[in-house]
mmCIF file of C-alpha atoms in Angstrom:
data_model
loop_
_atom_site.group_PDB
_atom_site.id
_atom_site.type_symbol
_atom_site.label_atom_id
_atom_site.label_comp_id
_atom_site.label_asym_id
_atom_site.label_seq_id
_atom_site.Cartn_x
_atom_site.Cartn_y
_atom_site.Cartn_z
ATOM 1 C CA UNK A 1 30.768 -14.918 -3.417
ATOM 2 C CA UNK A 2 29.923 -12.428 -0.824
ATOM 3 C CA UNK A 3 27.346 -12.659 1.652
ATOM 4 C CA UNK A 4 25.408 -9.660 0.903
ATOM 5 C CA UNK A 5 25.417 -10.607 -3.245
ATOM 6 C CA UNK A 6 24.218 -14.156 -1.959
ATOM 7 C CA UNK A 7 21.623 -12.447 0.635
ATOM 8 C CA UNK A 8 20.459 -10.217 -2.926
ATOM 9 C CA UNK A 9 20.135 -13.427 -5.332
ATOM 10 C CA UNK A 10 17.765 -14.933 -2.598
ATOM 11 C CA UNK A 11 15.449 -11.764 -2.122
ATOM 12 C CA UNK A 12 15.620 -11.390 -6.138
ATOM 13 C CA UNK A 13 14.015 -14.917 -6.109
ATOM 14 C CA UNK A 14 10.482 -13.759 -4.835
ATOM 15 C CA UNK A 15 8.015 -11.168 -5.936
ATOM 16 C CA UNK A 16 5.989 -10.452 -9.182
ATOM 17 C CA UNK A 17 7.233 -12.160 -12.431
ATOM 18 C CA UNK A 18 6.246 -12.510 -15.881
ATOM 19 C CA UNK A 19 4.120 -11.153 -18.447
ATOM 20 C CA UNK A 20 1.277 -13.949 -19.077
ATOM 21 C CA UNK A 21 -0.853 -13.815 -22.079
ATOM 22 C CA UNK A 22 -3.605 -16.378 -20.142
ATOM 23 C CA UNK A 23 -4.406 -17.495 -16.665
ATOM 24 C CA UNK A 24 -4.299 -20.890 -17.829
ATOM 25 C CA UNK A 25 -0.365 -20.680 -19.026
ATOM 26 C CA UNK A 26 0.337 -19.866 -15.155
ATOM 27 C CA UNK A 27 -1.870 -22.750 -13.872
ATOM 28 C CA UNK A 28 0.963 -25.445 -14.305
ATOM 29 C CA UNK A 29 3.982 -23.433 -12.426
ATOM 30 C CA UNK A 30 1.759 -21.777 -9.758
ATOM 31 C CA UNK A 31 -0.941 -22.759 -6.983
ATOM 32 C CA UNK A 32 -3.003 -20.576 -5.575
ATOM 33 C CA UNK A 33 -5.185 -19.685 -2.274
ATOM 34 C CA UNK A 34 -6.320 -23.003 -2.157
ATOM 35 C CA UNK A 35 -3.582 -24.566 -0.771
ATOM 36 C CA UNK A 36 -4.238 -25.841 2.318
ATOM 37 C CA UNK A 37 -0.963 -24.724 3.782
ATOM 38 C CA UNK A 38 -1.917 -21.247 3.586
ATOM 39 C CA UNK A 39 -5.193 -21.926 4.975
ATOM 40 C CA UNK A 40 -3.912 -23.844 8.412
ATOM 41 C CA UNK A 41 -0.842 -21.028 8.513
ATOM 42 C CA UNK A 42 -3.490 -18.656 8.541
ATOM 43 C CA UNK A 43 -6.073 -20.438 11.584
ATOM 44 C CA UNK A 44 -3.030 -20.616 13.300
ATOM 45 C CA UNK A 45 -2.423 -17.308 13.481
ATOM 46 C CA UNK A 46 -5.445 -15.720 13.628
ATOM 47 C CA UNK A 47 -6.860 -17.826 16.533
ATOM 48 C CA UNK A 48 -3.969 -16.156 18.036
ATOM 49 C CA UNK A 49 -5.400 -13.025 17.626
ATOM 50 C CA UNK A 50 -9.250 -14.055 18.350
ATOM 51 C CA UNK A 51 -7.796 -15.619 21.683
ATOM 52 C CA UNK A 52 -5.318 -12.358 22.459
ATOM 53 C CA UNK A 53 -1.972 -14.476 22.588
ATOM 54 C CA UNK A 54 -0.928 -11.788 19.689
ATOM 55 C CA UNK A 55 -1.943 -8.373 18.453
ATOM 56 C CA UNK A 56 -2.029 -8.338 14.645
ATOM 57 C CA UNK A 57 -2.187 -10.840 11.742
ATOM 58 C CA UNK A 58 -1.821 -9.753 8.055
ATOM 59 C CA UNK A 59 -1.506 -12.117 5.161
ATOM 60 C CA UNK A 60 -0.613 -15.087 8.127
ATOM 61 C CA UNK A 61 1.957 -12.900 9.268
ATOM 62 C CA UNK A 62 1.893 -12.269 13.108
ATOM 63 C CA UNK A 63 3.285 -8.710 14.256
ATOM 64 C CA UNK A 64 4.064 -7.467 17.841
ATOM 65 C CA UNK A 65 2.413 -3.843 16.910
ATOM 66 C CA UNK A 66 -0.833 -3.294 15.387
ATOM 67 C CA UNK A 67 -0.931 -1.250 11.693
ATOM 68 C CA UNK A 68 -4.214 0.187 11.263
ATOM 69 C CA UNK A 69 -5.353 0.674 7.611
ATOM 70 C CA UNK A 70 -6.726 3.936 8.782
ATOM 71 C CA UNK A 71 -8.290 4.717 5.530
ATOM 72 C CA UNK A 72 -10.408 1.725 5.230
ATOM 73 C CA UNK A 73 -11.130 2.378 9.159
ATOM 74 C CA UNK A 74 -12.012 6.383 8.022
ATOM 75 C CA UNK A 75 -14.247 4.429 5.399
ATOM 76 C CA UNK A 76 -16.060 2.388 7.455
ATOM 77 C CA UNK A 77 -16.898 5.167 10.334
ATOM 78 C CA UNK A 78 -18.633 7.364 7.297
ATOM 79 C CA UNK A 79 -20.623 4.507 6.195
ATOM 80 C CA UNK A 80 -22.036 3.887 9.973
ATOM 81 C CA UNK A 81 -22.416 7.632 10.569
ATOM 82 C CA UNK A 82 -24.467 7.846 7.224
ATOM 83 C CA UNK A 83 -26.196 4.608 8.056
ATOM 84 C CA UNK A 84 -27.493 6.026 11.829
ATOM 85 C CA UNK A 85 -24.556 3.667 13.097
ATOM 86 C CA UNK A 86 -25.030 0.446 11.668
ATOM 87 C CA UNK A 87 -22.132 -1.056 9.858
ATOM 88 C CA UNK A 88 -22.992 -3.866 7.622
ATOM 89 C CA UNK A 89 -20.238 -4.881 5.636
ATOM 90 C CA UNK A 90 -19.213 -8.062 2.849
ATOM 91 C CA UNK A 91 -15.683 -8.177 3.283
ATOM 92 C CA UNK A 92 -15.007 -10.443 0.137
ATOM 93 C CA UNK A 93 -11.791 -12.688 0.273
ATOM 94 C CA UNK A 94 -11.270 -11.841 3.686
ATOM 95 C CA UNK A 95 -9.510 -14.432 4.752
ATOM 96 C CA UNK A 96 -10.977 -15.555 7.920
ATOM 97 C CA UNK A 97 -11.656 -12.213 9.167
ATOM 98 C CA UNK A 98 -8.082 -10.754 9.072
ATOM 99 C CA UNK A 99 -9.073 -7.049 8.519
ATOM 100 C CA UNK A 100 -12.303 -7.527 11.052
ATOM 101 C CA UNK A 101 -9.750 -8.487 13.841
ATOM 102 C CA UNK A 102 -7.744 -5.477 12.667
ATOM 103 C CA UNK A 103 -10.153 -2.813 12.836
ATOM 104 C CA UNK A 104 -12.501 -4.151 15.430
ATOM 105 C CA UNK A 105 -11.059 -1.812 18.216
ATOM 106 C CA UNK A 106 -11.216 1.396 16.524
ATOM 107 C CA UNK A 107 -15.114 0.593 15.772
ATOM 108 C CA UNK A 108 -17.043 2.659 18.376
ATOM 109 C CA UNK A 109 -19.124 0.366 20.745
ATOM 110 C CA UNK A 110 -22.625 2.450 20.011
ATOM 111 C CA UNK A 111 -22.046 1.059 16.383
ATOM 112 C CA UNK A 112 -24.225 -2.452 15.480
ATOM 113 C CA UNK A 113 -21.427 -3.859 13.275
ATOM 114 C CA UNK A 114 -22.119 -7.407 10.930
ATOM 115 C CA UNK A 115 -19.614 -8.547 9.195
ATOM 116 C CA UNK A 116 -19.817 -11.452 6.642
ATOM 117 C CA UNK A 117 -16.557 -12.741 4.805
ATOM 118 C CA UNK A 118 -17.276 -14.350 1.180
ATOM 119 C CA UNK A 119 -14.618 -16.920 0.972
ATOM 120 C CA UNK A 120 -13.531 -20.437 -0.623
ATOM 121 C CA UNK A 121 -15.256 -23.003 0.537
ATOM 122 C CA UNK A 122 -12.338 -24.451 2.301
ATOM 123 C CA UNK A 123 -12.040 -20.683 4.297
ATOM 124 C CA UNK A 124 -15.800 -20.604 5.094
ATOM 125 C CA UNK A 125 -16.110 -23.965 6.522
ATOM 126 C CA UNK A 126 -13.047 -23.269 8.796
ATOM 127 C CA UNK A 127 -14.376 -19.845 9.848
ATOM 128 C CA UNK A 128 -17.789 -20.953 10.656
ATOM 129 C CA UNK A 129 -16.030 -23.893 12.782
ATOM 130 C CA UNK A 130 -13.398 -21.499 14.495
ATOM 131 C CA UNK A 131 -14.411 -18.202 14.324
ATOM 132 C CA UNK A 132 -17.620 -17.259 13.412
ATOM 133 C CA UNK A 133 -19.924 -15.521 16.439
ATOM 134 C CA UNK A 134 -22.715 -12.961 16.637
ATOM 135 C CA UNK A 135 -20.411 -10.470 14.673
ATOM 136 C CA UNK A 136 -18.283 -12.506 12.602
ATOM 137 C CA UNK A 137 -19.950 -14.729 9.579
ATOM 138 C CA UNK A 138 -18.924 -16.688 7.130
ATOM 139 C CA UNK A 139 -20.531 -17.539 3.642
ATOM 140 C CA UNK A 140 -19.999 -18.899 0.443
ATOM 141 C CA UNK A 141 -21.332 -16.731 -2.417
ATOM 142 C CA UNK A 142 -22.811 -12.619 -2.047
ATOM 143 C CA UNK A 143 -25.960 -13.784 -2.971
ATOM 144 C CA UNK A 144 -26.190 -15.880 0.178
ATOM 145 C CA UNK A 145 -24.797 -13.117 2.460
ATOM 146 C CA UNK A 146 -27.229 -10.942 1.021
ATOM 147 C CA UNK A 147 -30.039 -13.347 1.666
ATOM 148 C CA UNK A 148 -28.696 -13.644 5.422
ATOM 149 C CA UNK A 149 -28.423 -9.763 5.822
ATOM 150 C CA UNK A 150 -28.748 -6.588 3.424
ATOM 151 C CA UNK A 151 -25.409 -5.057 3.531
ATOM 152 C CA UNK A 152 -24.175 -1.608 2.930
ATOM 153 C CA UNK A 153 -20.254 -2.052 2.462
ATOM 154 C CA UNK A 154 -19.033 -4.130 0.170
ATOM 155 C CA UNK A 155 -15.044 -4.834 1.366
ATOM 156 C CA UNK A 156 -12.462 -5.518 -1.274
ATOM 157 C CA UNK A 157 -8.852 -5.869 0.572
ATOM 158 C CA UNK A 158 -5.693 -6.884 -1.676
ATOM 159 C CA UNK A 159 -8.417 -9.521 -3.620
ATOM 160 C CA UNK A 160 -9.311 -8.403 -6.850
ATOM 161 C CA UNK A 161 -5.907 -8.630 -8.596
ATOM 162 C CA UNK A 162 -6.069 -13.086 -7.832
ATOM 163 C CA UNK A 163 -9.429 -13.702 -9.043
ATOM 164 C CA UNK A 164 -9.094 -15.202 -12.301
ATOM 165 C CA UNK A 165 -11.491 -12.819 -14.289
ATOM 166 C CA UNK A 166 -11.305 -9.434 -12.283
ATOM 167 C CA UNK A 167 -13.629 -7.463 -14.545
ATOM 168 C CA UNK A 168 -16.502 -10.162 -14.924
ATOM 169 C CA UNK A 169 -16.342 -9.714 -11.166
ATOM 170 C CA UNK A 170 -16.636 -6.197 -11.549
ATOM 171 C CA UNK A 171 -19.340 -6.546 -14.132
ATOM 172 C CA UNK A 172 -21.072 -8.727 -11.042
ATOM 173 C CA UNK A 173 -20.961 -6.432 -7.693
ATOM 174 C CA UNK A 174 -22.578 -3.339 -10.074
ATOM 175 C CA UNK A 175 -25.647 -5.717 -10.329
ATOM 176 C CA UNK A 176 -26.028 -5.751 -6.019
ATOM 177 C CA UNK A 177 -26.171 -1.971 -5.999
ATOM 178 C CA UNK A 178 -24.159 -1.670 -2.360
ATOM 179 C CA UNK A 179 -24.024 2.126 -1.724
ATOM 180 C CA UNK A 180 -20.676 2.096 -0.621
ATOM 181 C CA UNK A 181 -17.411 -0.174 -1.973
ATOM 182 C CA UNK A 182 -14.267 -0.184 -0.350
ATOM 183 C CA UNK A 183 -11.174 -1.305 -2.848
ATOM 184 C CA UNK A 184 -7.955 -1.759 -0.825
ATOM 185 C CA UNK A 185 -4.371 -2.962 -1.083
ATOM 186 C CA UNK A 186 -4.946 -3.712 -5.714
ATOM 187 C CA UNK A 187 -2.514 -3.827 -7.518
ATOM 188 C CA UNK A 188 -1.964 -0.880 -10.396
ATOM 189 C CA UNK A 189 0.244 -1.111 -13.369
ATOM 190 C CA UNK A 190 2.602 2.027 -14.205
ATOM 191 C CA UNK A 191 2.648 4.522 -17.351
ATOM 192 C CA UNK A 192 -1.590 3.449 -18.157
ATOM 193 C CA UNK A 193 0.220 0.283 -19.709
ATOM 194 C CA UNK A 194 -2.431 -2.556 -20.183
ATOM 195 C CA UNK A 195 -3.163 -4.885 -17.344
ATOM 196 C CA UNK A 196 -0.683 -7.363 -17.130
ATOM 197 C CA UNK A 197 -0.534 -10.999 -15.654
ATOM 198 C CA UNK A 198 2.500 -11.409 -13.383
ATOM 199 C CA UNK A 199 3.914 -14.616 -11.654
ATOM 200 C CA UNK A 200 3.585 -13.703 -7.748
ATOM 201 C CA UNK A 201 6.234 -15.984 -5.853
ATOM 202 C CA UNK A 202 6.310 -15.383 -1.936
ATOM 203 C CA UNK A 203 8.883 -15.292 0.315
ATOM 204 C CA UNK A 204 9.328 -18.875 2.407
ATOM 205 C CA UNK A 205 9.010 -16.972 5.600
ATOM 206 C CA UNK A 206 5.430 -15.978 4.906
ATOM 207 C CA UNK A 207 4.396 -19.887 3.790
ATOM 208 C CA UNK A 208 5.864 -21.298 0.428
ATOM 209 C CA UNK A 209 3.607 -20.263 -2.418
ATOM 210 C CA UNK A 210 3.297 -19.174 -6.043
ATOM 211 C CA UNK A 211 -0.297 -17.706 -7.965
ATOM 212 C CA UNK A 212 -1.110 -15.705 -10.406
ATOM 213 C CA UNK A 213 -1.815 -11.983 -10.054
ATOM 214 C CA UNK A 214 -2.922 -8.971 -11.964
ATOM 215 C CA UNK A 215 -1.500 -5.102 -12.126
ATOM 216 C CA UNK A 216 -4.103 -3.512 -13.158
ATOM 217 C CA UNK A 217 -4.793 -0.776 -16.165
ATOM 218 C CA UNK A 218 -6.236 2.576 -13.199
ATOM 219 C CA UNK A 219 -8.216 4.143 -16.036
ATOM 220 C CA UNK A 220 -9.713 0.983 -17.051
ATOM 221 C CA UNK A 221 -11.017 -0.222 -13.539
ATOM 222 C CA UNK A 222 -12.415 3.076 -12.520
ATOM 223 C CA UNK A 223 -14.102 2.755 -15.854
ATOM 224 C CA UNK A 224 -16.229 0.226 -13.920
ATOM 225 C CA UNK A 225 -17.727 2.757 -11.412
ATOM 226 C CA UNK A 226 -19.658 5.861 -13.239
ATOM 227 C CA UNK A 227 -22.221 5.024 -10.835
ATOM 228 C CA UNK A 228 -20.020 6.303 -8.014
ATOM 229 C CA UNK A 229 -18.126 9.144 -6.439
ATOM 230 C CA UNK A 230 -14.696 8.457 -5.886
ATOM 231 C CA UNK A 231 -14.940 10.013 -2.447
ATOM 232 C CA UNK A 232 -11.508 9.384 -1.203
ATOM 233 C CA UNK A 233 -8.288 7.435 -2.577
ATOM 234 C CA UNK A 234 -5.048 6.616 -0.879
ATOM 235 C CA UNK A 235 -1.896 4.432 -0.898
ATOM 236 C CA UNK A 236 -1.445 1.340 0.403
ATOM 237 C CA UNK A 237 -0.788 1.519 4.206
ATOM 238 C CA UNK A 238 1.771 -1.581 3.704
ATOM 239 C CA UNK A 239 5.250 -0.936 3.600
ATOM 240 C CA UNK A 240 6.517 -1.559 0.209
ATOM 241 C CA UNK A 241 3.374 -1.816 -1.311
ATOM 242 C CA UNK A 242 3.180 1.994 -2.725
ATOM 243 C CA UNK A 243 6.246 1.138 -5.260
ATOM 244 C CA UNK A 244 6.017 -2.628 -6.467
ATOM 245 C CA UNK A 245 8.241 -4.517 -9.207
ATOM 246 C CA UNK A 246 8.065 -6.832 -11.640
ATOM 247 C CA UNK A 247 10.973 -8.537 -12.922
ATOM 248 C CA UNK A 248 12.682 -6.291 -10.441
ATOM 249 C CA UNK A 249 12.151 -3.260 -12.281
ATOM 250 C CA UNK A 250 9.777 -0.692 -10.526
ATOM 251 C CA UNK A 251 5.975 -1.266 -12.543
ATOM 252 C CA UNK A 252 3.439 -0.732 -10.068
ATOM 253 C CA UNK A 253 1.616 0.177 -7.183
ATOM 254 C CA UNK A 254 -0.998 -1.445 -4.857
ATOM 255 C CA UNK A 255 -3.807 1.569 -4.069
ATOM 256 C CA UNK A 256 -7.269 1.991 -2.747
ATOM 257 C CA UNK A 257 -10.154 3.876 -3.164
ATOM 258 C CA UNK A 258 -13.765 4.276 -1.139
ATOM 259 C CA UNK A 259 -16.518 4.776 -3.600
ATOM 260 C CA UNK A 260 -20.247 6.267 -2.499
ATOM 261 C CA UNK A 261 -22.997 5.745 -4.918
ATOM 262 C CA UNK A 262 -24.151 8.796 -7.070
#
């Protein structure tokens, strides 16, 4: 066998799989964000960035050169222009501030930023211990962010496709009324097919994992904000990310889009 067929059969081996009639038929052949391997991968690398010993940390993944998601960052300069330059944002499932540490820079110092990240309990406990600061907090639910600080921006980053019911969660954030939601880095199924439940298995040399994850249906999920102006979307700013497979066939894209209440 040649090298490059054997270097193809082990890059076929990771990615999106599957079509899943139930979150619960994925539960016994996949883990999830919970894993605490993820979670210390991740500290590692972020205090890293917190402590300047690197520049750039996305999905635990350390890089030499920063990638701004300069639509999110166009986003988020609106909102603080249009809220006389305070930036208060819920950046749900962020991680332990990955996209904060990101975009941080390119936030103008005359802007009062807060940031709160809505994690797992196992996230928010770290972050609070390692990370949180005057900026920077960590909480468990929206509700007690909310009761902490009113915020404006509501932050959803490459989230929304592993929650295991996407649209009651959908159904949920219309009830806070934020004025402006950012969707980022979700995952879109091709052809207006119905959503579909894939089989996500990442590569080793991110950290071993397998979870479940959602493409999808565009019409359907915009179908969730009549209440807003779609004021801007764009591709994702990952390489890769704006064509995606699924058994190896192209099926999808990850997209975002920055919504401003009617």
């Amino acid at each position: 066998m040649s090298f490059f067929k054997r270097r193809k059969d082990v890059r076929n081996q990771y990615g999106w799989f599957g079509n899943y009639s139930s979150w619960e038929a994925l539960t016994s052949v996949s883990g999830g964000y919970e894993s605490g391997n993820i979670l210390d991968i991740t500290k590692k690398a972020l205090l890293k960035v917190k402590n300047g010993q690197a520049v750039y940390e996305r999905d635990s993944v350390l890089f030499d050169k920063k990638i701004y998601p300069h639509a999110v960052i166009s986003a988020l300069l609106y909102t603080a222009i249009e809220c006389d330059k305070a930036l208060n944002v819920i950046d749900f499932g962020g991680s332990l501030g990955s996209t904060y540490f990101q975009v941080r820079d390119l936030i103008p110092a005359g802007v009062n930023i807060h940031w709160s990240v809505v994690e797992q309990e196992n996230y928010v406990r770290c972050g609070q211990q390692s990370f949180e600061d005057e900026i920077l907090k960590f909480h468990f639910t929206i509700l007690e962010s909310l009761a902490s600080k009113r915020a404006d921006v509501l932050l959803l980053s490459s989230v929304l496709q592993y929650l295991e019911k996407p649209h009651e969660f959908l159904l949920e954030i219309m009830k806070y009324d934020f004025k402006y939601i950012i969707v980022d880095r979700t995952a879109f199924i091709n052809d207006n097919q119905p959503d579909r439940l894939t089989l996500q298995i990442v590569p080793p040399e991110i950290y071993e994992a397998r979870y479940p994850a959602w493409f999808f249906n565009e019409e359907k999920f915009l179908g969730y904000f009549q209440d807003y102006e779609i004021k801007t979307q764009f591709v994702s700013y990952v390489e890769g990310e704006q064509e995606m497979e699924i058994d190896h066939v192209k099926a999808g894209y990850d997209k975002g889009f920055f919504f401003v209440k009617k």
